[in-house]
Amino acid sequence: MLIRSRRSSDPLSSEITPQSVYLRRRQFMAGGAALALSAAMPAVALQTRDNPQSGAPEWLQKPLREAVTTAFGDGEKPAPYSTITQYNNFYEFGYGKDDPYRYSGSMQTDPWSVTVEGECEKPGTLTLEDILRGQTLEERIYRLRCVEAWSMVIPWIGFPLADLLKRFRPLSSAKFVEFITLHDPEQMRGQRSAFSTIDWPYHEGLRMDEAMHPLTILAVGLYGEVLPNQNGAPLRLVVPWKYGFKSIKSVVGIRFRDSMPATSWNDIAPHEYGFYANVNPDVDHPRWSQATERRLPAGLFGSNRIDTQLFNGYAAEVASLYRGMDLRKHY
Ligand code: MTE
């Protein structure tokens, strides 16, 4: 994985954002009923949005519009839409931070289906429409911390991964879950590149209890609108207490497994990128410190560096998953 010092493409906080309306709406809600709600409980339905989800297929517009807000991320300031959608890692479209924004636009994401197999009673393939039928969508504002030591706050729209996994009735032999991204070199220029070091398709994995954890979601939207291709449309994993590379994009395959699956970055450099990849300021990457991070967007006069928190600040919710484990060994 690459790491760079500040480049001209790094967004500045002074960027004008089309999301000001969205933020005003959230402020309005935060001042009202939403404040009274607990973090785990969906709150009131969002107001009808000022802009319909014009890019979304028709069947997705209603669930996006009816997404419920939650207390996750209250008090956090989401990065501007332009930052979240123009500073990305999606190596299927190139290694530059703006390559996904520039080259993913024509990827076809509708229709889309996900095949679920392995250690479960009811393997099968579902279209995204099937997956979302009857599924309440929630807004979750999460911090995303990349292993490259930058981070941002992102308002996702999604649903608990556990809701989907349970439908396939995992067996007791299912100890891990593997995830696979679309493999389509015709649409994904990075997969055609002779310089790529990744063994496509991009693949990731979680332990079963991590996959079933209530913080783990599948996202289909961002800032109240359909997920842009560069952010992993139409369906991407979000695991907020782990380094961003675990949050695999454009998922087409899920496999319940009885043993730990191989994962893309671990395959490339096992001493640098572990399977667990929990955000941890005390365990440095062999080539750089993980004690601090650049919170994007950068300030006008500096890089906006902040201290990194254990489990990206979600320790109260997830530390118990790793009780008794040596986090230096299981990095
Ligand atoms: N998923 C796929 N399929 N391909 C990728 O290159 N990059 C990962 C992750 N998911 C990646 C991926 C990395 S390194 C990060 S930091 C996050 O996506 C970035 O998510 P974002 O671009 O939405 O901020």
Short mmCIF file of N, CA, C and O in Angstrom, two decimals, residues 94 109 115 145 166 168 171 185 189 247 280 295:
data_model
loop_
_atom_site.label_atom_id
_atom_site.label_comp_id
_atom_site.label_asym_id
_atom_site.label_seq_id
_atom_site.Cartn_x
_atom_site.Cartn_y
_atom_site.Cartn_z
N GLY A 94 -6.95 1.89 -10.37
CA GLY A 94 -5.66 2.59 -10.40
C GLY A 94 -5.16 2.89 -9.00
O GLY A 94 -5.89 2.75 -8.02
N THR A 109 -23.61 -1.22 -12.22
CA THR A 109 -23.91 -1.74 -10.87
C THR A 109 -25.38 -2.17 -10.71
O THR A 109 -25.80 -2.52 -9.61
N THR A 115 -23.44 -13.85 -4.49
CA THR A 115 -23.55 -15.30 -4.27
C THR A 115 -22.98 -15.64 -2.90
O THR A 115 -21.87 -15.21 -2.56
N ARG A 145 -10.47 4.89 9.14
CA ARG A 145 -9.03 5.12 9.36
C ARG A 145 -8.27 4.20 8.41
O ARG A 145 -8.32 2.96 8.53
N LYS A 166 -27.56 -13.96 8.35
CA LYS A 166 -28.50 -14.88 9.02
C LYS A 166 -29.45 -15.54 8.03
O LYS A 166 -29.90 -16.66 8.24
N PHE A 168 -28.87 -16.89 5.36
CA PHE A 168 -28.28 -18.09 4.73
C PHE A 168 -28.03 -19.20 5.74
O PHE A 168 -27.48 -20.24 5.40
N LEU A 171 -23.74 -22.46 9.45
CA LEU A 171 -23.60 -23.65 10.32
C LEU A 171 -22.62 -23.33 11.45
O LEU A 171 -21.87 -22.34 11.37
N PRO A 185 -12.07 -7.26 -15.67
CA PRO A 185 -10.99 -6.42 -16.22
C PRO A 185 -11.48 -5.46 -17.31
O PRO A 185 -10.89 -4.39 -17.49
N ARG A 189 -10.01 -0.99 -15.03
CA ARG A 189 -8.73 -0.85 -15.74
C ARG A 189 -7.55 -1.32 -14.90
O ARG A 189 -6.56 -1.81 -15.43
N SER A 247 -12.50 -2.99 4.60
CA SER A 247 -13.85 -2.61 4.15
C SER A 247 -13.95 -2.75 2.63
O SER A 247 -13.91 -1.78 1.86
N ASN A 280 -4.75 0.43 15.74
CA ASN A 280 -4.04 0.36 17.01
C ASN A 280 -2.84 1.31 17.00
O ASN A 280 -1.85 1.06 16.31
N ARG A 295 -6.43 13.80 9.61
CA ARG A 295 -7.87 13.80 9.44
C ARG A 295 -8.21 14.69 8.24
O ARG A 295 -7.90 15.87 8.20
#
